[in-house]
Short mmCIF file of C-alpha atoms and ligand atoms in Angstrom, two decimals:
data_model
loop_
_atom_site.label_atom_id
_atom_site.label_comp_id
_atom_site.label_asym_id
_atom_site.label_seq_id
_atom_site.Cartn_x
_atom_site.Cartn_y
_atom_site.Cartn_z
CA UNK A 1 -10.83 58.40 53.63
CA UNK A 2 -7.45 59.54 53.57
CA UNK A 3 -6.14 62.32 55.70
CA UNK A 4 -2.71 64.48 55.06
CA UNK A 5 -0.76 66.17 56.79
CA UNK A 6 -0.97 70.28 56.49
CA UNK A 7 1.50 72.48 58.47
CA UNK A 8 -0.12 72.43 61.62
CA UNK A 9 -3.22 70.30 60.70
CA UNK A 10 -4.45 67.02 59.69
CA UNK A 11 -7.29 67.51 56.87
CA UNK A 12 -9.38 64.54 55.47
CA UNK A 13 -10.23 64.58 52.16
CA UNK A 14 -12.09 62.51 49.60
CA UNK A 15 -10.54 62.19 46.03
CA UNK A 16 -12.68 60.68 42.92
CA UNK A 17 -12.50 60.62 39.19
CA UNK A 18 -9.62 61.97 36.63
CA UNK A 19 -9.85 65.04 34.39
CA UNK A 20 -9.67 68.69 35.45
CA UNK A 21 -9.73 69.40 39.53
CA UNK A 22 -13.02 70.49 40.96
CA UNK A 23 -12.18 71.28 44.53
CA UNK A 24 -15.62 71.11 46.63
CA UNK A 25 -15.57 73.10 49.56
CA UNK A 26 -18.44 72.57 52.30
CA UNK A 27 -20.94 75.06 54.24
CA UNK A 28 -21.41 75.38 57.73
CA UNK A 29 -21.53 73.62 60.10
CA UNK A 30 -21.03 70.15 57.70
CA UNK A 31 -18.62 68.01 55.90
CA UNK A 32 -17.43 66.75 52.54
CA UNK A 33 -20.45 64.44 52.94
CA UNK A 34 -22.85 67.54 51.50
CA UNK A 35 -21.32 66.92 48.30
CA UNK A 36 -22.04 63.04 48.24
CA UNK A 37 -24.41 63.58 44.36
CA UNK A 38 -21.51 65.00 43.36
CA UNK A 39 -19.36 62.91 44.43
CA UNK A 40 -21.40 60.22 42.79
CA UNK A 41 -21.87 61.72 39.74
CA UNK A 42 -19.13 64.54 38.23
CA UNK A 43 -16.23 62.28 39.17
CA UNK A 44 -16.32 61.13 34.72
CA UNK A 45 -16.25 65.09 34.25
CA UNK A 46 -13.06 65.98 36.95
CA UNK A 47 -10.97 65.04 39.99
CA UNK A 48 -12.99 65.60 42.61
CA UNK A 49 -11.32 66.64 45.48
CA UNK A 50 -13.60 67.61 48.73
CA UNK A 51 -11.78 68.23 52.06
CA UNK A 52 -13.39 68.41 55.36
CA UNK A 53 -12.29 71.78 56.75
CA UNK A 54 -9.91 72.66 59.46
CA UNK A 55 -12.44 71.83 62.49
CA UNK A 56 -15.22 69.54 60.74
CA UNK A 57 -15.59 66.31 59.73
CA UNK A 58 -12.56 64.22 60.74
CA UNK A 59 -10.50 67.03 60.38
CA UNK A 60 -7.87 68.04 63.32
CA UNK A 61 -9.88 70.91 65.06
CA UNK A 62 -8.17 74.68 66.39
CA UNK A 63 -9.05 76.42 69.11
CA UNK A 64 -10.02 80.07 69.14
CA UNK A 65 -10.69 81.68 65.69
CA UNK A 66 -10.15 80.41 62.25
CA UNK A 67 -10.48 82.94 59.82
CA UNK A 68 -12.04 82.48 56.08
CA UNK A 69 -8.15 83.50 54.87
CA UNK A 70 -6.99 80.37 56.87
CA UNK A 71 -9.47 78.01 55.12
CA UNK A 72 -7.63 79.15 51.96
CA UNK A 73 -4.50 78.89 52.96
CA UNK A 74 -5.69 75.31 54.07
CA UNK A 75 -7.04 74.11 50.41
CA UNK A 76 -3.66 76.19 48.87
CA UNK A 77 -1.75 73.45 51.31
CA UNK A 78 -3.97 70.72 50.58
CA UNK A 79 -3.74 70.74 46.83
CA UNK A 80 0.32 71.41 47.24
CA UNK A 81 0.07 68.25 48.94
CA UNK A 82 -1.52 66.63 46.25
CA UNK A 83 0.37 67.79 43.59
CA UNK A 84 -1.76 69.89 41.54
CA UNK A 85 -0.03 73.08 39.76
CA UNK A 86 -2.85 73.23 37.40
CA UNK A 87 -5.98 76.09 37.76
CA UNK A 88 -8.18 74.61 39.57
CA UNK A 89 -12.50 75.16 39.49
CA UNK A 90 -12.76 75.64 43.02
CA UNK A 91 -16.43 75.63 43.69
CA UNK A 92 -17.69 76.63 47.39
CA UNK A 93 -20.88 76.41 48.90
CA UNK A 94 -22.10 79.16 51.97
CA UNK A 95 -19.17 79.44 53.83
CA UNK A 96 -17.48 77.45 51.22
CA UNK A 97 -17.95 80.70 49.38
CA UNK A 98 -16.23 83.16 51.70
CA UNK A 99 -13.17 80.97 51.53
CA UNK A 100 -13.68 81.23 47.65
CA UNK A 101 -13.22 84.80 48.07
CA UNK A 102 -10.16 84.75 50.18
CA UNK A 103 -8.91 82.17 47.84
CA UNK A 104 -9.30 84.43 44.95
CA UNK A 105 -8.03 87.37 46.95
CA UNK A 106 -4.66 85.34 47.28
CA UNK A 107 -4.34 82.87 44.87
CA UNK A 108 -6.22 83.59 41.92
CA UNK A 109 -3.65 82.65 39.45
CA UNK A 110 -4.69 78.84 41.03
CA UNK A 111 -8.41 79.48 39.90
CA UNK A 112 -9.46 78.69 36.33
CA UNK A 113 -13.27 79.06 37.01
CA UNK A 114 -15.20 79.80 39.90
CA UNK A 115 -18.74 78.09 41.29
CA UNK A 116 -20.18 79.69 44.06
CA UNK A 117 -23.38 78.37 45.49
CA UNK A 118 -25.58 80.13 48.03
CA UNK A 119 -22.75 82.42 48.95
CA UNK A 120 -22.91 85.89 50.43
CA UNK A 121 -20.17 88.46 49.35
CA UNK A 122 -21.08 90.95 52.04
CA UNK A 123 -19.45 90.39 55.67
CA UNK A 124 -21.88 90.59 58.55
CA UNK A 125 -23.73 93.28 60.03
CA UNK A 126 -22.64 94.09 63.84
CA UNK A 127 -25.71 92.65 65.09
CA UNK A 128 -25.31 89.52 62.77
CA UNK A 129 -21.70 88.77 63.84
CA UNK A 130 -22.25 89.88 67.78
CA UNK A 131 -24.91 86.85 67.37
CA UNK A 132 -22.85 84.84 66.12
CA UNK A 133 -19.69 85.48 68.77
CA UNK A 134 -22.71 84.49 71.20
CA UNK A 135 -23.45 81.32 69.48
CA UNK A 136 -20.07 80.68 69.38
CA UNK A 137 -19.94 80.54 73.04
CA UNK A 138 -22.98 78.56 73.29
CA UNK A 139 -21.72 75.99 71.40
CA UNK A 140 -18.72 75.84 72.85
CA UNK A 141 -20.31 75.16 76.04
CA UNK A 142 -23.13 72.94 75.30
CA UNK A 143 -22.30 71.83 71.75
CA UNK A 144 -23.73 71.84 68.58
CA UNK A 145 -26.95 70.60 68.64
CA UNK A 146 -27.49 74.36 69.08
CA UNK A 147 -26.99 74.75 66.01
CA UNK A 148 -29.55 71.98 64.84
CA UNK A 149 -31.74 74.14 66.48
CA UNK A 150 -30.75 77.25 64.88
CA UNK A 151 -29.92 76.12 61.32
CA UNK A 152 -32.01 72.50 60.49
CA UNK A 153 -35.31 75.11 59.66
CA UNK A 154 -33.37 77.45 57.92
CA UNK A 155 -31.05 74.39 55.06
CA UNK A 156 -33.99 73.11 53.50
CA UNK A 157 -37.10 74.18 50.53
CA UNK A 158 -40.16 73.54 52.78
CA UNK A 159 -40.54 70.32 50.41
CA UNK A 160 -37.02 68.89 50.94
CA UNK A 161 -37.83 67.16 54.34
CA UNK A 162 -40.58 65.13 52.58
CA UNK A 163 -38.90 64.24 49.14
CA UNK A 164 -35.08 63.68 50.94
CA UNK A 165 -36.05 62.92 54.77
CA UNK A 166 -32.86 60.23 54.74
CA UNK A 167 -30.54 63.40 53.65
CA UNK A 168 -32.02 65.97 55.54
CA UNK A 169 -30.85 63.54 58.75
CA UNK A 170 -27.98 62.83 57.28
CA UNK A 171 -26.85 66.96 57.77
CA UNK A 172 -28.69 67.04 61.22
CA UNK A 173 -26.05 64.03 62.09
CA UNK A 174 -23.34 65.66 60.37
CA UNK A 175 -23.72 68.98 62.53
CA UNK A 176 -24.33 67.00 65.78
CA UNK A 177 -20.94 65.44 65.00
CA UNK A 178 -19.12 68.29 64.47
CA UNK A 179 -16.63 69.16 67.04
CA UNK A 180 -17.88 72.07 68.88
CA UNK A 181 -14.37 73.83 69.34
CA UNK A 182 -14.39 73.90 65.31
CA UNK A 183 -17.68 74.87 64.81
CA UNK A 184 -16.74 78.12 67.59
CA UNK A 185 -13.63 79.03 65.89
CA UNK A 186 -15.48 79.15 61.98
CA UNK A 187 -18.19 81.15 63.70
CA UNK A 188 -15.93 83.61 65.15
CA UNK A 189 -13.94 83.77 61.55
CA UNK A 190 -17.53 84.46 59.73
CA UNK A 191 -18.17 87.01 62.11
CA UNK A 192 -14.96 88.77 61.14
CA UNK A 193 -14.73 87.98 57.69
CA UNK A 194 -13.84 91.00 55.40
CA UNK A 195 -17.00 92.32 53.19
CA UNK A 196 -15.64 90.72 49.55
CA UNK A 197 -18.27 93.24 47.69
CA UNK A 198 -15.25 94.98 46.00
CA UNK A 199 -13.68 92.17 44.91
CA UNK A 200 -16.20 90.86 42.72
CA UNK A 201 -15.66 93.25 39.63
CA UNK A 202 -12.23 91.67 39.80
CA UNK A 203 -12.85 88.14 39.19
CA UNK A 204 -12.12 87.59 35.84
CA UNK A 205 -12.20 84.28 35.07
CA UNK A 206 -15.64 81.98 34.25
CA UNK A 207 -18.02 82.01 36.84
CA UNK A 208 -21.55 79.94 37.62
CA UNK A 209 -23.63 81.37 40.60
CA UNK A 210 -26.02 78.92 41.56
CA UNK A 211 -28.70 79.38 43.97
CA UNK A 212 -31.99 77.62 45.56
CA UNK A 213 -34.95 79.18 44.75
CA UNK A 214 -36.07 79.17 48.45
CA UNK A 215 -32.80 79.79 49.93
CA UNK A 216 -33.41 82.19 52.96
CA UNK A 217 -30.02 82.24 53.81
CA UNK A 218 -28.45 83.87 50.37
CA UNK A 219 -31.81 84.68 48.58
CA UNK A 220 -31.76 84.58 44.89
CA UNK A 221 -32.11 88.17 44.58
CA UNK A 222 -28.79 88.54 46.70
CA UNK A 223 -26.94 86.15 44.53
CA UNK A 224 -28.10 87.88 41.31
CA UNK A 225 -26.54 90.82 42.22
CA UNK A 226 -23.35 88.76 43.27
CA UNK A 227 -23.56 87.24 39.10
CA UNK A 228 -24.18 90.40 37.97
CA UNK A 229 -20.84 92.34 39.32
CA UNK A 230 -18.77 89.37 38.24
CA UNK A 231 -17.50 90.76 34.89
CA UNK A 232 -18.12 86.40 33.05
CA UNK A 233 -20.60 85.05 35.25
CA UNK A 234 -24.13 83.30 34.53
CA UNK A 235 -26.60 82.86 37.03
CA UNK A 236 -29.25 79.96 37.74
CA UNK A 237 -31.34 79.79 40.06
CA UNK A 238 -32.98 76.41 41.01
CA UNK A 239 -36.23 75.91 41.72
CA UNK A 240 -37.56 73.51 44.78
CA UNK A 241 -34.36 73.71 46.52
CA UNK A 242 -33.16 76.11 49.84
CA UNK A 243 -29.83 76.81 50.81
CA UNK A 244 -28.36 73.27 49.91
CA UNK A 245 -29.30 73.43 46.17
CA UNK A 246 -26.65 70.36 45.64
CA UNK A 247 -27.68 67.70 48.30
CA UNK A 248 -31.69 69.34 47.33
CA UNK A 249 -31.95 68.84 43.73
CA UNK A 250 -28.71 67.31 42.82
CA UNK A 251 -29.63 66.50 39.27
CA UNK A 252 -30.49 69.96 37.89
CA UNK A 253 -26.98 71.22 40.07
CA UNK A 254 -25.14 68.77 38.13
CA UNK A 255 -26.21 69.24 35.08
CA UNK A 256 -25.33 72.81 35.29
CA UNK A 257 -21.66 72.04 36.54
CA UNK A 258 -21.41 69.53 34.10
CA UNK A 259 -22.43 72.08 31.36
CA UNK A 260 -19.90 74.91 33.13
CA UNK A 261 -17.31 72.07 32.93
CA UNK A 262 -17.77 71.75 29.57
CA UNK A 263 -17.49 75.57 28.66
C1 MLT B 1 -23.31 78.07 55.60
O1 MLT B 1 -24.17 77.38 55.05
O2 MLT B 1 -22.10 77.90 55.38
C2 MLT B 1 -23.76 79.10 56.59
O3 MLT B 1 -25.14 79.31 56.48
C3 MLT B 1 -23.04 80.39 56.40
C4 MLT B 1 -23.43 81.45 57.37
O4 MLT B 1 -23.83 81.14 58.51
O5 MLT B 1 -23.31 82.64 57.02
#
């Protein structure tokens, strides 16, 4: 996997297929790996491009806080790096999705369509995001199978762990192998990440919202609302999967990226 050079950062990236660039950016706490049906799959539709963030994967990690408008800045370097002045579709998943906003926010002349999956536009509520400055801590201290604890129950459709049990290990690895420093400073960036409600009417370019139909995290009802202030967007919602729609039901995700592609 290669790995480039960023400012102040090394990122690690995985690049597949030729066409227009579909840059895949992961939830929390995981990797590029979420995206491995895509990766499998779209790479005859686009140039996939799917970096492990600033403090996951194999990524170089940062201390303290990194904020949602650094992740950005991050995937603005990244696909400097790589050469591509084209508009991108930058498609983000959870967290992947406040980055989208940021992105937008700053470089939306970059962005030819959007796809946000299981995404949140508010920020957190002060409870929410003191919670999260705790786990932060905890994690920091004792590492991240906290956050197995805290997150495994809450991925996955109730019927994932039986139809997928090889990739719902997979992400329980992933997050066990994510650096604990990285994992701190994202959860202290989500807890003070800007509510991107406002911004939504603005986004005027195509846009797919996709969600699971038993996501928990970003219900379906949330992300409606989400498709429905986004002047070109189309919602689907798909059913059987939770929060990781992609890795859950990667077929029925695909073929409605592969039909936004198309568009
Ligand atoms: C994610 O999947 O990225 C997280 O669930 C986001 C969050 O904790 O808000």
């Amino acid at each position: 996997m290669p790995t480039i050079s960023i400012g102040d950062i090394q990122l690690n990236y995985v690049e597949r297929g030729s066409g227009p660039v579909l840059l895949l950016v992961h939830g929390f706490p995981l990797d590029h790996t979420m995206w491995k049906y895509q990766l499998d799959t779209l790479a005859e539709s686009a140039r996939l491009i799917a970096p492990d963030l600033r403090g996951f994967g194999h990524s170089g990690v940062t201390e303290g806080t990194v904020s949602m408008e650094q992740y950005a800045r991050d995937l603005a370097a990244l696909l400097d790096a790589l050469k591509v002045d084209e508009p991108i579709i930058l498609c983000g998943l959870s967290m992947g999705g406040y980055i989208a906003w940021q992105f937008w926010r700053k470089h939306a002349k970059r962005i030819a369509k959007l796809i946000l999956c299981d995404t949140k536009a508010v920020a957190d509520a002060a409870e929410a995001a003191a919670t999260r400055l705790k786990t932060a801590e905890r994690v920091k201290q004792t590492g991240t199978e906290a956050l197995t604890e805290l997150m495994m129950g809450k991925l996955f459709a109730p019927g994932t762990s039986q139809e997928r049990p090889a990739d719902v290990e997979a992400m329980r690895q992933v997050i066990l192998r994510t650096p604990p420093r990285g994992a701190a400073a994202a959860l202290r960036g989500m807890a003070q990440r800007p509510d991107s409600t406002s911004l939504l009417r603005s986004i005027n370019v195509p846009t797919q919202v996709i969600v699971g139909q038993h996501d928990v995290i970003s219900p379906p009802d949330e992300m409606r609302g989400i498709a429905e202030a986004i002047p070109d967007a189309r919602f689907v919602e798909i059913a059987g999967a939770g929060h990781m729609a992609p890795l859950e039901k990667p077929d029925d995700v695909n073929a409605v990226i592969r039909a936004f592609l198309s568009r």
